[in-house]
C-alpha positions as MATLAB code, in Angstrom:
seq = 'MKEPIFLEPILQEKLWGGDRLRSRFGYDIPSGHTGECWAISAHPGGDCRVRGGEYAGKTLGALWREHPELFGNTGGEVFPLLVKIIDAREDLSIQVHPDDEYARVHENGSLGKTECWYILECGEDAEIIIGHNAESPAALREMVEEGRWNELLRRIPIHRGDFFQIDPGCLHAIKSGTMVLETQQSSDVTYRFYDYGRLENGRPRTLHLQQSLAVTQVPFRPHPVERETVREGGAQVTRLVTCPCYTVYRVEVDGLWTRDWAKPFVNVSVLDGEGVLDGQPVKKGDHLLLPAGYGEMALSGRLELICSHL';
ca = [
     107.102   54.126   99.504;
     109.635   55.810  101.731;
     111.025   58.559   99.470;
     111.451   62.212  100.095;
     110.025   64.430   97.475;
     112.680   66.922   96.318;
     111.330   70.121   94.525;
     112.878   72.524   91.965;
     112.796   76.015   93.107;
     111.141   78.716   91.143;
     112.939   82.097   90.906;
     110.927   85.383   90.907;
     112.336   88.696   89.597;
     111.366   91.740   91.660;
     112.010   95.579   91.623;
     113.721   95.245   94.889;
     115.605   91.973   94.368;
     119.283   91.167   94.187;
     121.672   88.407   93.207;
     122.395   86.601   96.481;
     120.105   83.743   95.518;
     122.820   82.775   93.107;
     125.889   83.744   95.292;
     124.584   82.166   98.502;
     122.621   79.192   97.423;
     123.860   78.620   93.771;
     120.609   79.027   92.033;
     120.451   79.868   88.370;
     118.785   83.174   88.655;
     117.225   85.075   85.788;
     118.754   88.345   86.680;
     120.384   90.555   89.022;
     116.936   91.760   90.353;
     115.846   88.246   91.676;
     113.937   88.711   94.875;
     112.197   85.450   95.717;
     112.874   81.758   95.510;
     109.610   79.934   95.827;
     111.158   76.867   97.322;
     108.014   74.605   98.320;
     105.065   75.863   96.399;
     101.907   74.779   94.664;
     100.709   78.270   94.225;
      99.367   79.244   90.617;
     102.005   81.961   90.752;
     104.778   79.415   91.159;
     104.173   75.691   91.091;
     107.305   73.794   91.957;
     108.213   70.605   89.995;
     109.484   67.352   91.601;
     113.200   66.694   90.939;
     113.817   62.902   90.385;
     112.076   59.895   91.992;
     108.657   58.379   91.131;
     106.951   61.641   90.556;
     109.829   63.389   88.492;
     108.392   66.171   86.524;
     105.065   66.551   88.122;
     104.214   69.694   89.871;
     103.380   69.905   93.585;
      99.799   71.183   92.699;
      99.224   68.095   90.517;
     100.693   65.755   93.280;
      98.090   67.487   95.746;
      95.256   66.952   93.368;
      96.104   63.283   92.054;
      97.829   61.835   95.157;
      96.205   63.115   98.365;
      97.508   60.100  100.247;
     100.810   61.775  100.075;
      99.613   64.484  102.242;
      97.622   62.325  104.605;
      94.302   63.167  102.836;
      94.066   66.421  104.728;
      91.505   67.853  102.330;
      91.263   71.434  101.045;
      91.468   72.459   97.446;
      94.997   73.774   97.454;
      98.342   72.852   99.082;
      98.160   74.946  102.184;
     101.815   76.261  102.689;
     104.483   78.168  100.792;
     108.174   78.388  101.635;
     110.226   81.174  100.143;
     113.608   82.726  100.473;
     113.589   86.445  100.004;
     116.626   88.492   98.910;
     115.962   92.240   99.525;
     118.621   94.268   97.886;
     116.301   97.237   98.400;
     113.501   98.017  101.078;
     110.112   96.163  100.362;
     106.926   98.193  100.411;
     105.129   99.097  103.589;
     102.467   96.473  103.446;
      99.887   94.386  105.156;
      97.906   91.047  104.498;
      94.355   90.010  104.981;
      93.085   87.109  106.939;
      91.215   84.144  105.485;
      87.629   85.707  105.950;
      88.691   88.991  104.280;
      90.563   87.252  101.348;
      87.776   84.764  100.727;
      85.287   87.743  100.293;
      87.481   90.292   98.523;
      90.162   88.180   96.683;
      88.139   85.446   94.854;
      88.350   82.910   97.441;
      92.158   83.031   98.181;
      93.650   82.071  101.418;
      94.672   84.817  103.753;
      98.326   85.359  104.396;
      99.740   84.436  107.872;
     103.685   84.374  107.489;
     106.811   84.031  109.469;
     110.381   85.120  108.862;
     113.670   83.530  109.791;
     116.544   85.959  109.297;
     119.235   84.364  107.253;
     121.378   87.269  106.558;
     121.406   91.142  107.331;
     123.809   93.968  107.661;
     125.167   95.508  110.863;
     122.691   97.754  112.393;
     119.768   96.389  110.363;
     116.106   96.616  111.089;
     112.711   95.611  109.780;
     109.266   97.140  110.192;
     106.823   95.413  112.252;
     103.655   97.157  113.472;
     102.799  100.734  113.948;
     102.279  103.355  116.703;
      98.627  104.385  115.944;
      96.291  103.890  118.788;
      93.033  104.024  116.755;
      91.826  103.501  113.039;
      91.359  107.220  112.817;
      94.854  107.986  113.863;
      96.139  105.360  111.495;
      94.381  106.750  108.567;
      95.448  110.426  109.506;
      99.198  109.430  109.799;
      99.046  107.324  106.449;
      97.160  110.211  104.556;
      99.663  112.831  105.844;
     102.703  110.596  105.083;
     104.000  110.636  108.646;
     105.874  107.380  108.215;
     108.558  107.936  110.612;
     106.191  108.653  113.399;
     103.911  105.663  112.489;
     106.311  102.947  111.765;
     107.595  100.486  114.421;
     111.393   99.586  113.704;
     112.901   96.503  115.126;
     116.788   95.797  115.164;
     117.629   92.282  113.674;
     120.420   89.955  113.675;
     120.909   86.505  111.857;
     118.897   83.869  113.411;
     116.073   86.145  114.666;
     112.588   84.903  114.131;
     109.336   86.871  113.702;
     105.749   85.847  113.364;
     103.665   88.185  111.026;
      99.827   87.672  111.512;
      97.258   88.947  109.238;
      96.781   92.677  109.927;
     100.324   93.336  110.986;
     101.840   96.213  109.010;
     105.369   95.177  107.934;
     108.327   95.506  105.584;
     111.575   93.897  105.046;
     114.409   96.355  104.763;
     117.392   96.463  102.270;
     120.264   94.014  102.748;
     118.166   91.422  104.406;
     117.669   87.749  103.401;
     114.911   85.689  105.035;
     113.355   82.336  104.893;
     109.592   82.757  104.848;
     106.939   80.160  105.959;
     103.326   81.272  104.899;
      99.986   80.322  103.859;
      99.888   79.693  100.117;
      98.797   83.134   99.201;
      99.924   85.924   97.094;
      97.719   88.661   98.361;
      99.526   91.892   99.544;
      98.200   95.263  100.225;
     100.672   98.099   99.868;
     100.379  101.171  102.049;
     103.395  102.940  100.770;
     106.168  102.255   98.190;
     108.619  105.225   98.455;
     107.294  106.595   95.117;
     109.251  104.070   93.186;
     108.554  103.361   89.390;
     108.259   99.979   87.836;
     108.139   99.996   83.929;
     107.942  103.807   84.198;
     104.886  103.921   86.388;
     104.364  104.037   90.235;
     103.319  100.674   91.678;
      99.778  100.100   92.582;
      98.975  101.058   96.299;
      95.929   99.539   98.134;
      95.173  102.235  100.712;
      91.435  101.471  101.470;
      92.087   97.613  101.801;
      95.104   98.296  103.798;
      93.317  100.328  106.275;
      90.348   97.956  106.269;
      92.645   94.921  107.413;
      95.379   96.396  109.620;
      95.164   95.538  113.253;
      94.782   98.648  115.494;
      96.338   99.057  117.938;
      99.239   96.804  117.123;
      99.697   93.743  119.422;
     103.145   92.117  118.918;
     103.078   88.211  118.675;
     104.629   86.577  121.719;
     108.074   84.865  121.347;
     107.600   81.058  121.809;
     111.095   79.506  121.236;
     111.602   76.265  122.865;
     114.814   74.154  122.407;
     115.409   70.433  122.962;
     118.182   68.077  122.188;
     117.176   65.123  119.902;
     120.300   62.821  119.640;
     122.560   64.509  116.966;
     120.444   67.657  116.546;
     119.172   70.721  118.524;
     115.659   71.325  117.639;
     114.028   74.619  118.300;
     110.314   75.202  117.845;
     109.911   78.824  116.687;
     106.129   79.107  116.534;
     102.982   77.105  116.606;
      99.881   78.918  115.007;
      96.734   77.742  113.409;
      98.321   77.503  110.031;
     101.715   75.818  110.581;
     104.381   74.856  113.245;
     108.013   75.979  112.295;
     111.405   74.589  113.704;
     115.044   75.480  113.126;
     117.187   72.290  113.410;
     121.009   72.239  113.838;
     122.240   68.768  112.861;
     125.810   67.826  114.097;
     125.660   63.899  113.906;
     122.794   61.599  113.412;
     119.210   62.851  113.894;
     116.265   60.489  113.813;
     112.621   61.366  114.004;
     109.295   60.000  113.134;
     107.243   63.129  112.431;
     103.891   61.629  112.300;
     102.414   64.385  110.332;
     100.531   64.610  107.103;
     103.619   66.159  105.500;
     106.790   67.857  106.523;
     108.528   70.764  104.581;
     112.384   70.737  104.906;
     114.746   73.491  103.603;
     118.542   73.001  103.933;
     120.044   76.454  104.844;
     123.486   75.320  105.242;
     125.772   72.356  105.335;
     125.319   68.916  103.824;
     124.557   65.296  104.898;
     122.643   62.170  104.047;
     118.925   61.616  104.331;
     117.976   57.930  104.343;
     120.723   57.173  101.846;
     120.033   60.259   99.677;
     122.526   63.245   99.689;
     121.264   66.646  100.813;
     122.860   70.031  100.716;
     122.512   73.712  101.144;
     119.776   75.002   98.852;
     117.707   71.739   98.810;
     114.095   71.744   99.539;
     111.980   68.696   99.976;
     108.824   67.209  101.379;
     108.354   64.008  103.688;
     105.107   62.631  102.691;
     102.517   61.036  104.960;
     103.445   57.724  106.373;
     107.150   58.209  105.742;
     107.983   56.750  109.180;
     111.241   57.391  110.897;
     113.687   59.508  108.914;
     117.558   59.359  109.707;
     119.596   62.364  108.685;
     123.294   62.648  109.274;
     125.879   65.311  108.621;
     126.343   68.778  109.680;
     123.270   70.888  108.469;
     121.112   73.940  109.372;
     117.353   73.356  108.475;
     113.990   74.992  108.686;
     111.277   72.420  108.871;
     107.436   73.016  108.935;
     103.984   71.236  109.138;
     100.532   71.937  109.601;
];
């Protein structure tokens, strides 16, 4: 059956979160410290429910287990991707993620965490942290233990529409005032190097110094920029990245866009605007899946999307 699967986002409170998930996207946030919208997720930490249609009320995790045909019978124990919107009112911790091999051994069989960021909003003169300046593991350990963060961290200026791939082992941090759409592996494993001495419930948040040092890539090697843009009817389609975990696109629709993805499934997040997808209205803040065998889709309107697939 040709039916997109719309998902209800899950809102997560965070020490560093804000309220822009309500003011920008209209979500019913739990508090003014809401940091993450888990928009397309089957992770145990936030398993999205289907909104309407044949599978209304089922979780994405249940669909993955009970209806593998919807995902092209791709196999695997867990739905492999997770799409988030992050609202950082304050700086996130200086952190790093492991790869699949390290996480499988040290994190109870979890996936590692490859991720990427599309910058939705940021202040003037905004920046993020990607990478470091240490030339050897010994230098990295020394700079971390001595707290020489200004010398260690690699700061990158950012603007709306920028895109960054964050591979496992890449030291990174989103800074205050920034909103991003994140496409990632379905994993919640984060190792914190440093958290500015902040308290949560009266206690410093846990740091993971040994794990962080063990998985950080030294020396740092930036991921190459891969943007490639083509015109497809009433849309401009930009492939932002292709890696072993996913391919991610930004799509600007300004008319009628048709495409047969011919993929096991496709994640679609509507960042702005509104339109009609095969007879169904779609608008800013919607997140949905096109299941296997969907065939050619027809999307009309004026919209900005982020789409991804395996």
